[in-house]
Short mmCIF file of C-alpha atoms in Angstrom, two decimals:
data_model
loop_
_atom_site.label_atom_id
_atom_site.label_comp_id
_atom_site.label_asym_id
_atom_site.label_seq_id
_atom_site.Cartn_x
_atom_site.Cartn_y
_atom_site.Cartn_z
CA MET W 261 -22.36 15.37 -74.98
CA THR W 262 -19.44 16.55 -72.94
CA GLU W 263 -19.69 18.78 -69.97
CA SER W 264 -17.29 21.58 -69.46
CA LYS W 265 -14.54 21.24 -66.91
CA ASP W 266 -16.12 23.97 -64.75
CA LYS W 267 -19.24 21.90 -64.15
CA LEU W 268 -17.21 18.89 -62.97
CA ASP W 269 -15.22 20.78 -60.38
CA PHE W 270 -16.56 20.33 -56.90
CA ASP W 271 -16.07 22.83 -54.16
CA PHE W 272 -15.62 20.91 -50.96
CA GLU W 273 -16.19 23.08 -47.97
CA GLU W 274 -14.44 22.31 -44.77
CA GLU W 275 -16.61 20.96 -42.00
CA GLU W 276 -17.51 23.60 -39.46
CA ASP W 277 -15.74 23.38 -36.14
CA LYS W 278 -18.39 22.60 -33.52
CA SER W 279 -16.21 23.36 -30.53
CA VAL W 280 -17.60 25.00 -27.44
CA TYR W 281 -15.21 27.01 -25.30
CA LEU W 282 -15.74 27.68 -21.61
CA TYR W 283 -13.12 29.80 -19.84
CA GLY W 284 -10.73 29.24 -22.75
CA ARG W 285 -10.99 25.44 -22.73
CA ASP W 286 -12.64 23.33 -25.41
CA VAL W 287 -15.28 21.36 -23.50
CA THR W 288 -15.78 18.90 -26.37
CA LYS W 289 -12.32 17.50 -25.61
CA ILE W 290 -12.93 16.96 -21.88
CA PRO W 291 -13.49 13.24 -21.22
CA CYS W 292 -16.93 12.39 -19.76
CA PHE W 293 -18.26 15.94 -20.27
CA LYS W 294 -20.68 15.19 -23.08
CA ASP W 295 -22.08 12.01 -21.56
CA SER W 296 -22.48 13.55 -18.11
CA PHE W 297 -24.43 16.51 -19.39
CA PHE W 298 -26.48 14.41 -21.80
CA TYR W 299 -27.64 12.09 -19.03
CA GLY W 300 -28.10 14.98 -16.59
CA ILE W 301 -30.21 17.08 -18.96
CA SER W 302 -32.37 14.22 -20.19
CA THR W 303 -32.99 12.89 -16.67
CA GLY W 304 -33.69 16.38 -15.31
CA ILE W 305 -36.23 17.11 -18.04
CA ALA W 306 -37.95 13.76 -17.60
CA VAL W 307 -38.16 13.98 -13.81
CA GLY W 308 -39.20 17.63 -13.93
CA PHE W 309 -41.97 16.80 -16.39
CA LEU W 310 -43.16 13.89 -14.26
CA ALA W 311 -43.10 16.09 -11.14
CA PHE W 312 -45.19 18.68 -12.94
CA MET W 313 -47.67 16.04 -14.09
CA LYS W 314 -47.92 14.71 -10.53
CA THR W 315 -48.13 18.01 -8.62
CA SER W 316 -49.27 20.61 -11.22
CA ARG W 317 -46.92 23.09 -9.54
CA PRO W 318 -44.48 24.54 -12.10
CA GLN W 319 -42.04 26.09 -9.64
CA LEU W 320 -41.71 22.90 -7.59
CA ALA W 321 -41.34 20.81 -10.76
CA THR W 322 -38.60 23.15 -12.00
CA HIS W 323 -36.72 22.86 -8.72
CA ILE W 324 -37.04 19.07 -8.73
CA GLY W 325 -35.95 18.91 -12.39
CA PHE W 326 -32.91 21.12 -11.80
CA GLY W 327 -31.94 19.20 -8.67
CA THR W 328 -32.19 15.94 -10.58
CA PHE W 329 -30.12 17.40 -13.42
CA PHE W 330 -27.41 18.51 -11.00
CA ALA W 331 -27.37 15.25 -9.03
CA THR W 332 -27.28 13.09 -12.17
CA THR W 333 -24.55 15.16 -13.81
CA VAL W 334 -22.31 15.11 -10.73
CA GLY W 335 -23.20 11.51 -9.95
CA TYR W 336 -22.16 10.40 -13.45
CA TRP W 337 -19.16 12.72 -13.77
CA PHE W 338 -17.07 11.51 -10.82
CA PRO W 339 -17.23 7.74 -11.45
CA CYS W 340 -16.64 8.32 -15.18
CA ARG W 341 -13.58 10.49 -14.52
CA TYR W 342 -12.26 8.01 -11.95
CA ASN W 343 -12.54 5.12 -14.42
CA TRP W 344 -10.99 7.24 -17.20
CA SER W 345 -8.04 8.17 -14.98
CA LYS W 346 -7.57 4.58 -13.90
CA ARG W 347 -7.58 3.34 -17.52
CA LYS W 348 -5.14 6.09 -18.53
CA PHE W 349 -2.77 5.07 -15.72
CA ASP W 350 -3.06 1.37 -16.64
CA PHE W 351 -2.36 2.11 -20.31
CA ALA W 352 0.72 4.12 -19.36
CA LYS W 353 2.01 1.17 -17.30
CA ILE W 354 1.35 -1.27 -20.15
CA GLN W 355 3.08 1.04 -22.61
CA ALA W 356 6.18 1.22 -20.39
CA ILE W 357 6.23 -2.57 -20.06
CA MET W 358 5.91 -2.99 -23.83
CA LYS W 359 8.85 -0.61 -24.38
CA LYS W 360 10.96 -2.66 -21.96
CA GLN W 361 9.95 -5.85 -23.75
CA ALA W 362 10.99 -4.39 -27.10
CA ILE W 363 14.38 -3.45 -25.65
CA TYR W 364 14.95 -6.82 -23.95
CA GLU W 365 13.67 -8.97 -26.81
CA GLY W 366 16.31 -11.40 -28.06
CA THR W 367 18.90 -10.51 -25.43
CA GLU W 368 20.52 -12.55 -22.73
CA LEU W 369 18.60 -10.57 -20.11
CA GLU W 370 15.29 -11.78 -21.58
CA ARG W 371 16.46 -15.40 -21.38
CA GLU W 372 17.45 -14.92 -17.73
CA ILE W 373 14.10 -13.35 -16.88
CA LYS W 374 12.20 -16.20 -18.58
CA ALA W 375 14.38 -18.79 -16.84
CA LYS W 376 13.57 -17.27 -13.44
CA GLY W 377 9.86 -17.14 -14.32
CA LEU W 378 9.59 -13.39 -13.81
CA ASP W 379 7.54 -11.03 -15.91
CA VAL W 380 9.18 -8.01 -17.46
#
């Protein structure tokens, strides 16, 4: 039994773009955005639920939950962005040094630098 060529053709659909735009900027491409909001939302929900279970006051629990969400999001965002910026700066420095090394490799200047004990 042979199947017709039409039955063997597969229609591959392109994956849907799951981008979210806020003020014209794709927030899925912002470093630390997803993690900050994930930790903020999950912590806010958990603390809000625990506050409700403890106090049985929905409005107070909502305020505590939202405050926890905000504090966790901001508290995670700034250190994450600082570390990301620091790594980006360090990688740029390393890349510049590697370019210099590629240019100096095998030249008299490289031998002089190594003889003096200096790093490029």
